Amino acid sequence: MVKSLLPRVLIICIAFLLIQTPAYAAAGIEAVTVATGKQGAQTYTVTIQILALMTLLTLLPSLLLTMTSFVRIMIVLSLLRTALGTGQAPSNQVLLGLSLFLTIFIMMPVFEKVNAEAVQPYMENKIDVDVAIEKASEPFRQFMLKQTREADLELFIRISGKAELESAENVPFSLLLPAFVTSELKTAFQIGFLIFLPFLIIDLVVASVLMSMGMMMLSPMIISLPFKIMLFVLADGWSLIMEMLAASFYIG
């Protein structure tokens, strides 16, 4: 008896769902709503704007890496720690925090210009979203162009197969971003090479002394580490590194 009722109950439930589906679909929230203005302009609903904003927030780490001074600073500090041979001191968290706040310090003129020309006019409803984005991207474009080598930019223009651009203002971000990151990597490794030289000399001197004394079983790194730390502290190394990094970006 129970087995015979189960198919009937199942059929009734399916029929009920099929009958109610149009009603529920009509009462649902539309995914995209476009409002047409008096002059024919179309704007999306607030829900879609919030969704787009949340999507952009997930891209902030990528924008931090590709459009600011963060990459150069982080690589230089990591190479400095390797040159000192101190292992995990300073830790990765310390280097990340130092790189982040030094990036904010270096990029502050760019942020202030973006705030004055794009954010504040948009908040006061003087410009729309498209104009605000265009005005906000211009200070970043100028900063990135100052740090990008012409050879790197020409490389990506040649790879893309596009013709030569008339001026720097016509460079699209799709070409400027990889060229800027490539230039930052080159500059960071050049600075890291210069940082390595004095510590390398100390390692060579200590290794030569140990070899001449026949102490081949003793690691030169153990003996040279205190001398490298002493040299770095006496030369006020952290201040010199911070000043050199800040001065290397030529922000006008």
Coordinates of C-alpha atoms in Angstrom, one line a residue:
M1 CA 0.0 0.0 0.0
V2 CA 2.8 2.4 0.9
K3 CA 4.7 1.5 -2.2
S4 CA 1.7 2.4 -4.4
L5 CA 1.2 5.8 -2.7
L6 CA 4.8 6.9 -3.1
P7 CA 4.6 7.4 -6.9
R8 CA 1.4 9.3 -6.6
V9 CA 2.8 11.6 -3.9
L10 CA 5.9 12.2 -6.0
I11 CA 3.9 13.1 -9.1
I12 CA 1.7 15.5 -7.1
C13 CA 4.7 17.2 -5.7
I14 CA 6.3 17.6 -9.1
A15 CA 3.1 19.0 -10.6
F16 CA 2.8 21.5 -7.7
L17 CA 6.3 22.7 -8.3
L18 CA 5.8 23.1 -12.0
I19 CA 2.6 25.1 -11.5
Q20 CA 4.2 27.4 -8.9
T21 CA 7.4 28.0 -10.8
P22 CA 6.2 30.9 -12.9
A23 CA 4.7 32.7 -9.9
Y24 CA 8.0 32.4 -8.0
A25 CA 10.0 33.5 -11.0
A26 CA 7.9 36.6 -11.4
A27 CA 8.4 37.5 -7.8
G28 CA 12.2 37.1 -7.9
I29 CA 14.8 39.9 -8.1
E30 CA 16.1 40.7 -11.5
A31 CA 19.8 40.1 -12.0
V32 CA 20.5 43.3 -14.0
T33 CA 18.4 46.4 -14.3
V34 CA 19.4 49.3 -16.6
A35 CA 17.8 52.7 -16.1
T36 CA 17.7 55.0 -19.1
G37 CA 18.1 58.7 -18.5
K38 CA 16.5 61.7 -20.3
Q39 CA 19.5 62.0 -22.6
G40 CA 19.7 58.3 -23.4
A41 CA 22.4 57.5 -20.9
Q42 CA 22.1 54.1 -19.2
T43 CA 23.1 53.4 -15.6
Y44 CA 23.0 50.1 -13.6
T45 CA 21.2 49.6 -10.4
V46 CA 22.9 50.1 -7.0
T47 CA 23.0 46.4 -6.5
I48 CA 25.1 45.9 -9.6
Q49 CA 27.3 48.9 -8.6
I50 CA 28.0 47.3 -5.2
L51 CA 28.7 44.0 -6.9
A52 CA 31.3 45.6 -9.1
L53 CA 32.8 47.5 -6.2
M54 CA 33.2 44.2 -4.2
T55 CA 34.8 42.6 -7.3
L56 CA 37.3 45.5 -7.5
L57 CA 38.2 45.1 -3.9
T58 CA 39.4 41.6 -4.5
L59 CA 41.8 43.0 -7.1
L60 CA 43.4 45.4 -4.7
P61 CA 46.4 43.1 -3.9
S62 CA 47.1 42.7 -7.6
L63 CA 46.9 46.5 -8.1
L64 CA 49.2 47.0 -5.2
L65 CA 51.8 44.7 -6.7
T66 CA 51.5 46.0 -10.3
M67 CA 50.9 49.8 -10.0
T68 CA 52.9 51.0 -6.9
S69 CA 56.4 50.8 -5.6
F70 CA 55.7 47.7 -3.4
V71 CA 57.5 45.2 -5.7
R72 CA 60.8 47.0 -5.7
I73 CA 60.8 47.7 -2.0
M74 CA 59.9 44.1 -1.0
I75 CA 62.5 42.5 -3.3
V76 CA 65.3 44.9 -2.1
L77 CA 64.5 44.2 1.6
S78 CA 64.4 40.4 1.0
L79 CA 67.8 40.6 -0.8
L80 CA 69.1 42.6 2.1
R81 CA 68.1 39.9 4.6
T82 CA 69.7 37.3 2.4
A83 CA 72.9 39.3 2.1
L84 CA 73.1 39.7 5.9
G85 CA 72.5 36.0 6.3
T86 CA 70.3 36.4 9.3
G87 CA 67.8 33.7 8.2
Q88 CA 64.3 34.8 9.1
A89 CA 65.2 38.0 11.0
P90 CA 63.5 40.3 10.2
S91 CA 60.5 38.0 9.6
N92 CA 58.3 38.1 6.5
Q93 CA 55.6 39.9 8.4
V94 CA 58.0 42.7 9.4
L95 CA 59.3 43.1 5.8
L96 CA 55.7 43.1 4.4
G97 CA 54.6 45.7 6.9
L98 CA 57.6 47.9 6.3
S99 CA 57.2 47.6 2.6
L100 CA 53.5 48.5 2.8
F101 CA 54.0 51.6 4.8
L102 CA 57.0 52.7 2.9
T103 CA 54.9 52.2 -0.3
I104 CA 52.2 54.4 1.2
F105 CA 54.8 57.1 2.0
I106 CA 56.3 57.0 -1.5
M107 CA 52.9 56.9 -3.2
M108 CA 51.2 59.6 -1.1
P109 CA 51.6 62.4 -3.8
V110 CA 49.9 60.1 -6.2
F111 CA 47.1 59.2 -3.8
E112 CA 46.6 62.9 -2.9
K113 CA 46.3 63.8 -6.6
V114 CA 43.8 61.0 -7.2
N115 CA 41.7 62.1 -4.2
A116 CA 41.7 65.8 -5.4
E117 CA 41.0 65.1 -9.0
A118 CA 38.8 62.0 -9.0
V119 CA 37.5 60.9 -5.6
Q120 CA 36.3 64.2 -4.2
P121 CA 34.6 65.4 -7.4
Y122 CA 32.8 62.1 -7.7
M123 CA 31.7 62.2 -4.0
E124 CA 30.3 65.7 -4.7
N125 CA 28.4 64.4 -7.8
K126 CA 30.4 66.7 -10.1
I127 CA 31.6 63.9 -12.4
D128 CA 30.3 60.4 -13.2
V129 CA 32.0 57.1 -12.6
D130 CA 33.6 56.8 -16.1
V131 CA 35.2 60.3 -15.8
A132 CA 36.3 59.5 -12.2
I133 CA 38.1 56.3 -13.2
E134 CA 39.8 58.1 -16.1
K135 CA 41.0 60.9 -13.9
A136 CA 42.1 58.5 -11.2
S137 CA 44.2 56.4 -13.6
E138 CA 46.1 59.4 -15.0
P139 CA 48.4 60.0 -11.9
F140 CA 49.2 56.3 -11.7
R141 CA 50.0 56.3 -15.4
Q142 CA 52.4 59.2 -15.0
F143 CA 54.1 57.5 -12.0
M144 CA 54.5 54.2 -13.9
L145 CA 55.8 55.8 -17.0
K146 CA 58.6 57.6 -15.0
Q147 CA 59.7 54.2 -13.6
T148 CA 59.4 52.2 -16.8
R149 CA 62.3 51.7 -19.2
E150 CA 61.8 52.5 -22.8
A151 CA 63.3 49.2 -23.8
D152 CA 60.8 47.3 -21.7
L153 CA 57.9 49.2 -23.1
E154 CA 59.1 48.7 -26.6
L155 CA 59.5 45.0 -25.9
F156 CA 55.9 44.5 -25.0
I157 CA 54.7 46.7 -27.9
R158 CA 56.7 44.5 -30.2
I159 CA 55.3 41.3 -28.6
S160 CA 51.7 42.6 -28.9
G161 CA 52.2 43.2 -32.6
K162 CA 51.0 46.8 -32.4
A163 CA 52.4 49.7 -34.3
E164 CA 54.6 52.3 -32.5
L165 CA 52.6 54.6 -30.3
E166 CA 52.7 58.3 -31.0
S167 CA 53.2 59.4 -27.4
A168 CA 53.4 58.0 -23.9
E169 CA 49.8 59.1 -23.2
N170 CA 48.6 56.6 -25.8
V171 CA 50.1 53.6 -24.0
P172 CA 47.3 51.3 -22.8
F173 CA 47.5 49.8 -19.4
S174 CA 47.6 46.3 -20.9
L175 CA 51.1 47.2 -22.1
L176 CA 52.2 49.6 -19.4
L177 CA 51.5 47.2 -16.5
P178 CA 53.9 44.3 -17.6
A179 CA 56.5 46.8 -18.8
F180 CA 56.4 48.6 -15.4
V181 CA 56.7 45.3 -13.4
T182 CA 59.6 44.2 -15.6
S183 CA 61.4 47.5 -15.0
E184 CA 60.8 47.3 -11.3
L185 CA 62.2 43.8 -11.1
K186 CA 65.3 44.9 -13.0
T187 CA 65.8 47.9 -10.8
A188 CA 65.3 45.9 -7.6
F189 CA 67.9 43.3 -8.6
Q190 CA 70.4 46.0 -9.5
I191 CA 70.0 47.6 -6.1
G192 CA 70.2 44.2 -4.5
F193 CA 73.5 43.5 -6.3
L194 CA 75.0 46.8 -4.9
I195 CA 73.8 45.8 -1.4
F196 CA 75.4 42.4 -1.7
L197 CA 78.9 43.6 -2.5
P198 CA 80.1 44.8 0.9
F199 CA 78.7 41.7 2.7
L200 CA 80.3 39.5 0.0
I201 CA 83.7 41.0 0.7
I202 CA 83.3 40.3 4.4
D203 CA 82.5 36.6 3.6
L204 CA 85.5 36.3 1.3
V205 CA 87.9 37.8 3.9
V206 CA 86.5 35.6 6.7
A207 CA 86.7 32.5 4.5
S208 CA 90.3 33.3 3.4
V209 CA 91.3 33.7 7.1
L210 CA 89.8 30.5 8.1
M211 CA 91.4 28.6 5.2
S212 CA 94.8 30.0 6.1
M213 CA 94.4 28.9 9.7
G214 CA 93.3 25.4 8.7
M215 CA 89.9 25.8 10.2
M216 CA 88.0 24.3 7.2
M217 CA 85.4 22.5 9.3
L218 CA 84.1 25.8 10.7
S219 CA 81.5 27.6 8.7
P220 CA 82.5 31.0 7.5
M221 CA 78.9 32.2 7.8
I222 CA 79.0 31.8 11.6
I223 CA 82.1 34.0 11.9
S224 CA 81.1 36.6 9.3
L225 CA 77.6 37.2 10.6
P226 CA 78.5 39.3 13.6
F227 CA 80.9 41.4 11.4
K228 CA 78.2 42.0 8.8
I229 CA 75.6 43.0 11.5
M230 CA 78.2 45.3 13.1
L231 CA 79.0 46.9 9.7
F232 CA 75.3 47.4 8.9
V233 CA 74.5 48.9 12.3
L234 CA 77.6 51.2 12.4
A235 CA 76.8 52.5 8.9
D236 CA 73.1 53.1 9.9
G237 CA 72.1 50.7 7.2
W238 CA 68.3 50.8 7.7
S239 CA 68.2 54.6 7.3
L240 CA 70.4 54.4 4.2
I241 CA 68.2 51.7 2.7
M242 CA 65.0 53.6 3.3
E243 CA 66.4 56.8 2.0
M244 CA 67.8 55.1 -1.1
L245 CA 64.6 53.4 -1.9
A246 CA 62.5 56.5 -1.5
A247 CA 64.9 58.6 -3.6
S248 CA 65.0 56.0 -6.4
F249 CA 61.4 56.7 -7.5
Y250 CA 61.9 60.3 -8.6
I251 CA 58.4 61.5 -7.7
G252 CA 57.9 65.0 -8.8

